[in-house]
mmCIF file of C-alpha atoms in Angstrom:
data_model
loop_
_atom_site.group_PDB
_atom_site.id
_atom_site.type_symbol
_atom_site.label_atom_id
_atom_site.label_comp_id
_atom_site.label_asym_id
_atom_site.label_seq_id
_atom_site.Cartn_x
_atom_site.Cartn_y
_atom_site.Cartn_z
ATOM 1 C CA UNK A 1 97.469 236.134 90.719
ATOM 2 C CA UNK A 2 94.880 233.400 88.730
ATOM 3 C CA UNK A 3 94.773 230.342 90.017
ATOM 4 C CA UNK A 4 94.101 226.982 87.884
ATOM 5 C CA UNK A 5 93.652 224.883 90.238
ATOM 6 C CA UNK A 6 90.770 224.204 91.758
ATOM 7 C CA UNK A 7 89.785 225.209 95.358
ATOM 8 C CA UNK A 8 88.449 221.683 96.492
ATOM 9 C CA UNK A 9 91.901 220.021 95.553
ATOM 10 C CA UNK A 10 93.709 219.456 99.046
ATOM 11 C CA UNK A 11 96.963 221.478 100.040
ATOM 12 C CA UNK A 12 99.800 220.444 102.012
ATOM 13 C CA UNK A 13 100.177 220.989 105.537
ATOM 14 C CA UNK A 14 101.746 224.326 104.345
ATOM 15 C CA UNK A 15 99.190 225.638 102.153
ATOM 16 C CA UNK A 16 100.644 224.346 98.773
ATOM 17 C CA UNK A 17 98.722 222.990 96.161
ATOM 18 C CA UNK A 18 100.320 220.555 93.439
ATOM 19 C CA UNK A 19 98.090 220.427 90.588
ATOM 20 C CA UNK A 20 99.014 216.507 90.124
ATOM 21 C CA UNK A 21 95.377 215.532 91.715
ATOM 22 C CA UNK A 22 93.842 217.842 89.351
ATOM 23 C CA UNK A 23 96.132 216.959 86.312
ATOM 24 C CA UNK A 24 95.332 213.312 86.986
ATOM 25 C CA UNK A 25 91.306 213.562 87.464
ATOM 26 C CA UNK A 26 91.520 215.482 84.781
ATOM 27 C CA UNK A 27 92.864 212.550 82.395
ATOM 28 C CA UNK A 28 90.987 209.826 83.683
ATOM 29 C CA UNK A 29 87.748 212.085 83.145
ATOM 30 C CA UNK A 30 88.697 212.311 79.293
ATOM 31 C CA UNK A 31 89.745 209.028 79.276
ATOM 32 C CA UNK A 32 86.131 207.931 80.743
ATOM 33 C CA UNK A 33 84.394 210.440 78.374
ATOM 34 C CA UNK A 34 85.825 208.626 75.017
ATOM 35 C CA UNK A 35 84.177 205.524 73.447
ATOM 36 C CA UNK A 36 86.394 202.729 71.828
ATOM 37 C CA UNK A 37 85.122 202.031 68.406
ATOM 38 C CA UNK A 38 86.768 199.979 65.588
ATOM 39 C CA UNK A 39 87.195 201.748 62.068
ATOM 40 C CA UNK A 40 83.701 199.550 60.884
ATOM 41 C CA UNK A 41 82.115 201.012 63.347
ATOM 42 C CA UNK A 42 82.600 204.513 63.218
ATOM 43 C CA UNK A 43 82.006 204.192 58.989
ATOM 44 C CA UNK A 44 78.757 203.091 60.237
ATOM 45 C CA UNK A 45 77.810 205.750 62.192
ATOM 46 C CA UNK A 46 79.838 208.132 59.763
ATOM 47 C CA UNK A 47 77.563 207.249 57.210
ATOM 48 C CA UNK A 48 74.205 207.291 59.118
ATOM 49 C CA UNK A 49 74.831 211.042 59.790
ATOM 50 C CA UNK A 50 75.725 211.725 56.872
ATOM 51 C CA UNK A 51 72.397 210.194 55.397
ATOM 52 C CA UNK A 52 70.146 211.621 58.045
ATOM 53 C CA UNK A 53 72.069 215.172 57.405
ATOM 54 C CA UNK A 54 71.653 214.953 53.660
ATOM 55 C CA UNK A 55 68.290 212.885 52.739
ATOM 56 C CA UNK A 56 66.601 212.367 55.761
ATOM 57 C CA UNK A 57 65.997 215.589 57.671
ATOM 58 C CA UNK A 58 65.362 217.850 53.640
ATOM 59 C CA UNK A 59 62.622 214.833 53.221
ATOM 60 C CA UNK A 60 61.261 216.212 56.400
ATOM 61 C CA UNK A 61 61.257 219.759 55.809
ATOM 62 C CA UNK A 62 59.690 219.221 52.694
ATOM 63 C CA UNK A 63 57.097 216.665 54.111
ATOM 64 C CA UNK A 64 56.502 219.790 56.929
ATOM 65 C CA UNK A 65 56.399 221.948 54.676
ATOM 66 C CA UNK A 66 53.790 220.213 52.253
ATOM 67 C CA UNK A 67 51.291 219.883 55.273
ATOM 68 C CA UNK A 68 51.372 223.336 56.510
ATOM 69 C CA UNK A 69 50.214 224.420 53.040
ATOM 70 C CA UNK A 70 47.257 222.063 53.987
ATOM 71 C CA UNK A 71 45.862 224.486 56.319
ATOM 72 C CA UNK A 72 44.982 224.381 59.952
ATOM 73 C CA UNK A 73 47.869 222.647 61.308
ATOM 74 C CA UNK A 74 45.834 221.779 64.676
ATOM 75 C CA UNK A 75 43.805 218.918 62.983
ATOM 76 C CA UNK A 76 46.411 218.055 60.487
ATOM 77 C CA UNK A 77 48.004 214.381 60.897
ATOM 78 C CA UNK A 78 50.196 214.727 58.288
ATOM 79 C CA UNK A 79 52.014 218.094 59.895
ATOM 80 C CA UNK A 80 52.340 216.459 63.193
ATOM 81 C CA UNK A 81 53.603 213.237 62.025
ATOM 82 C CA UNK A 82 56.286 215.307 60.242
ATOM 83 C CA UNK A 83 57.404 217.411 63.127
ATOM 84 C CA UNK A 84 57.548 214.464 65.216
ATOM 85 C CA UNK A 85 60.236 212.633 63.131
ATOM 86 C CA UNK A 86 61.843 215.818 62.466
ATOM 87 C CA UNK A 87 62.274 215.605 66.308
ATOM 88 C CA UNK A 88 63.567 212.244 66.371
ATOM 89 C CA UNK A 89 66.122 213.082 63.448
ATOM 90 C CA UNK A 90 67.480 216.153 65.172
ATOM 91 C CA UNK A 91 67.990 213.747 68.203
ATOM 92 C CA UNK A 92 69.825 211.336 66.526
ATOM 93 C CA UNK A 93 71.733 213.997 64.763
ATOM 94 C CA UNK A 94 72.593 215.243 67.718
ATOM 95 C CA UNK A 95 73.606 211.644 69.701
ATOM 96 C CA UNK A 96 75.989 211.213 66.312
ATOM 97 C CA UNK A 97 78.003 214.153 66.580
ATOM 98 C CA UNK A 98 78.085 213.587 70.218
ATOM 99 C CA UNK A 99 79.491 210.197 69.744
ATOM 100 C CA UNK A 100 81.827 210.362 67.141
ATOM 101 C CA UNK A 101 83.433 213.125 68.680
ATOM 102 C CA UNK A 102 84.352 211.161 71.726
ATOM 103 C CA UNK A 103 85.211 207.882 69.579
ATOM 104 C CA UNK A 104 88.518 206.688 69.964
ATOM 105 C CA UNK A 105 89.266 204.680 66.752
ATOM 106 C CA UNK A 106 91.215 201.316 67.626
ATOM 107 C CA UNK A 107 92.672 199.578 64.066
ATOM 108 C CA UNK A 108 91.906 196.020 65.347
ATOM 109 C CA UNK A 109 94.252 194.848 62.527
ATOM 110 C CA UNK A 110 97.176 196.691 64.365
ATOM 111 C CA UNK A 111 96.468 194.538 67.501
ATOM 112 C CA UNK A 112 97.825 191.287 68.743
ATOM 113 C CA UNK A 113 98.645 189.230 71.616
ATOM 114 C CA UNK A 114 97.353 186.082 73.759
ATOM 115 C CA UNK A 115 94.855 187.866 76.046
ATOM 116 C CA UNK A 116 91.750 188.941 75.923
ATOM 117 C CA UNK A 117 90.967 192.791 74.619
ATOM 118 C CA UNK A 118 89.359 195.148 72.813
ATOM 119 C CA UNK A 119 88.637 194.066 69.090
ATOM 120 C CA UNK A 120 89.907 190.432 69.816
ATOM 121 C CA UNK A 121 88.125 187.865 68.490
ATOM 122 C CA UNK A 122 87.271 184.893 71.238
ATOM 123 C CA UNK A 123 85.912 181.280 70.643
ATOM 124 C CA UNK A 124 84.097 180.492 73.661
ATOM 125 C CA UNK A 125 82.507 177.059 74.536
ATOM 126 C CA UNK A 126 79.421 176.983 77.118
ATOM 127 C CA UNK A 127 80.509 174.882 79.944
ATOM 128 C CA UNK A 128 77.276 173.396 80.380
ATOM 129 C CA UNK A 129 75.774 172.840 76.948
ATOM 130 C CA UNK A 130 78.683 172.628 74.962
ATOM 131 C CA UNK A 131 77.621 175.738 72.791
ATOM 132 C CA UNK A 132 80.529 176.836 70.935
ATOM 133 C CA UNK A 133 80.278 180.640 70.134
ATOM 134 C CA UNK A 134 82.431 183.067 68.615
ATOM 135 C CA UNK A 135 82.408 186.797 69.457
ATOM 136 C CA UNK A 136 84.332 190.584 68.692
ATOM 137 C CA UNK A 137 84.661 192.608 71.163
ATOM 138 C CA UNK A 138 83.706 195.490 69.795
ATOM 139 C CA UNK A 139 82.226 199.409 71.274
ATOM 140 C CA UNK A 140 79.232 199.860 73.017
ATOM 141 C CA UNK A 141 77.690 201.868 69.700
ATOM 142 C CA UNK A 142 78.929 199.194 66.791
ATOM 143 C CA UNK A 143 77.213 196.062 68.752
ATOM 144 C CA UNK A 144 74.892 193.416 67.426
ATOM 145 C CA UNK A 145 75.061 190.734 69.299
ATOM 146 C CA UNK A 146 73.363 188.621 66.708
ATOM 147 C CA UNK A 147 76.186 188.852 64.045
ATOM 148 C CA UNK A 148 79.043 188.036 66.568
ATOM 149 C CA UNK A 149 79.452 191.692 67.913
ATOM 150 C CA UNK A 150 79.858 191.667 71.903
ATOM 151 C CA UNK A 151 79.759 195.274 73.746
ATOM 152 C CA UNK A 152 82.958 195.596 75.286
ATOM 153 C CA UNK A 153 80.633 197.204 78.188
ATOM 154 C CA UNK A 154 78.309 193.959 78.427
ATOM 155 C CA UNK A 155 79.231 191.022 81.430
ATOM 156 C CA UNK A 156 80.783 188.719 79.002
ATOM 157 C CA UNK A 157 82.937 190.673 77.593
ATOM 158 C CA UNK A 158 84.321 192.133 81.095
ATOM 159 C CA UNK A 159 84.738 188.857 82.332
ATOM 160 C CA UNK A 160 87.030 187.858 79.068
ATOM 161 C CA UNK A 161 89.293 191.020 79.432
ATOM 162 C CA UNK A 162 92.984 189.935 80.523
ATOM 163 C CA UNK A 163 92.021 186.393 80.294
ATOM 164 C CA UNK A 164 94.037 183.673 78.126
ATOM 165 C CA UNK A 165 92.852 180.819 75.655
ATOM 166 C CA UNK A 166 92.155 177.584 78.473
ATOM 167 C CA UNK A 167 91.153 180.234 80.739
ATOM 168 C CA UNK A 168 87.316 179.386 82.461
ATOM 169 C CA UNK A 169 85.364 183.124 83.078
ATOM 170 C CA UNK A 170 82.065 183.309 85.309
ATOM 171 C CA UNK A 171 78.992 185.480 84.340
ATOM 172 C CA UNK A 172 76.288 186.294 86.376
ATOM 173 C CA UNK A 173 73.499 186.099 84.272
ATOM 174 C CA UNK A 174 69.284 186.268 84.339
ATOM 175 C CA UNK A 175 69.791 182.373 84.587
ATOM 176 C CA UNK A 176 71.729 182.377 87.017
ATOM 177 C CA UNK A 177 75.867 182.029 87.081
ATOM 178 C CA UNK A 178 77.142 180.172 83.785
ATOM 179 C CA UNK A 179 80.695 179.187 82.926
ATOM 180 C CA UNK A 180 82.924 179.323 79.564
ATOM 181 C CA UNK A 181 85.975 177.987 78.791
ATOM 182 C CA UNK A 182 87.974 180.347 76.594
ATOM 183 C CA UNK A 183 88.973 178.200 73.583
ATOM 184 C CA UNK A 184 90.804 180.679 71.460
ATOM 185 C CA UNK A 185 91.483 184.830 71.342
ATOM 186 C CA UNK A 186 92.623 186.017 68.019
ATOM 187 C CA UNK A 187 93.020 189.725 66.251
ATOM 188 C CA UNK A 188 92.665 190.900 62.724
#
């Protein structure tokens, strides 16, 4: 008889195993493995493979190849230079493919509601300054904090989820704690 579940899941006090423990892990460890990412965002990356697939790593082989006909690759700059970005775009090749194929695309313009989630947009105002700032929450790959893109995985943006606008949220940060009034949580 084969058995699909596993030996470490516990049995019953008669020897029976369900399979719901195993079903369940099982779920939340796909669900842990994927990485929320709005349709920008995975253009963006889309597109970056695509260009180090198609221009960037053919540059390389050709730049590779053009040293080695150089001579004695030991001394040659040029060679080593080349097989070192080659590296780096294999790498990144690699990390793309890897990512996208966990992404879990979430149409932002398809969302709505009062609290605070995923691809909402939030007007926050620093309790102590008065600094008014307006952030996305967006996926750990598509953000730049500098053009109003907040990691969904950063401490701001984990103190805003399942908050409302008038809410206050606390974040522990390298200055010390700092509060923010929510002033407003919008989608689309």
């Amino acid at each position: 008889m084969v058995s699909v579940l596993p030996e470490t899941e516990p049995a019953d006090r008669d020897g029976h195993r369900s399979g719901i423990l195993f079903v369940n892990e099982r779920i939340a460890e796909d669900m842990s493995n994927r990485i929320p990412m709005t349709p920008e965002g995975h253009s963006r990356l889309t597109a970056e493979l695509k260009r180090l697939k198609n221009v960037e790593r053919p540059a390389v082989i050709k730049a590779i190849a053009e040293a080695r006909s150089h001579g004695d690759l030991s001394e040659n700059a040029e060679y080593h230079a080349a097989r070192e970005r080659q590296s780096f775009i294999e790498g990144r090749v690699l990390e793309l493919e890897d990512k996208l194929s966990r992404a879990e695309v979430i149409d932002v313009s398809k969302l709505s509601g009062t609290r605070v989630m995923f691809g909402a947009k939030v007007k926050l105002v620093d309790e102590d300054t008065e600094e008014k700032v307006t952030y996305q929450i967006v996926g750990p790959e598509e953000a730049e904090i500098a053009n109003g893109l907040l990691s969904i995985q950063s401490p701001v943006a984990q103190a805003m989820l399942g908050k409302e606008a008038g809410d206050t949220i606390e974040v522990n940060t390298p200055r010390g704690v700092r509060y923010f009034e929510i002033l407003e949580v919008k989608y689309g």
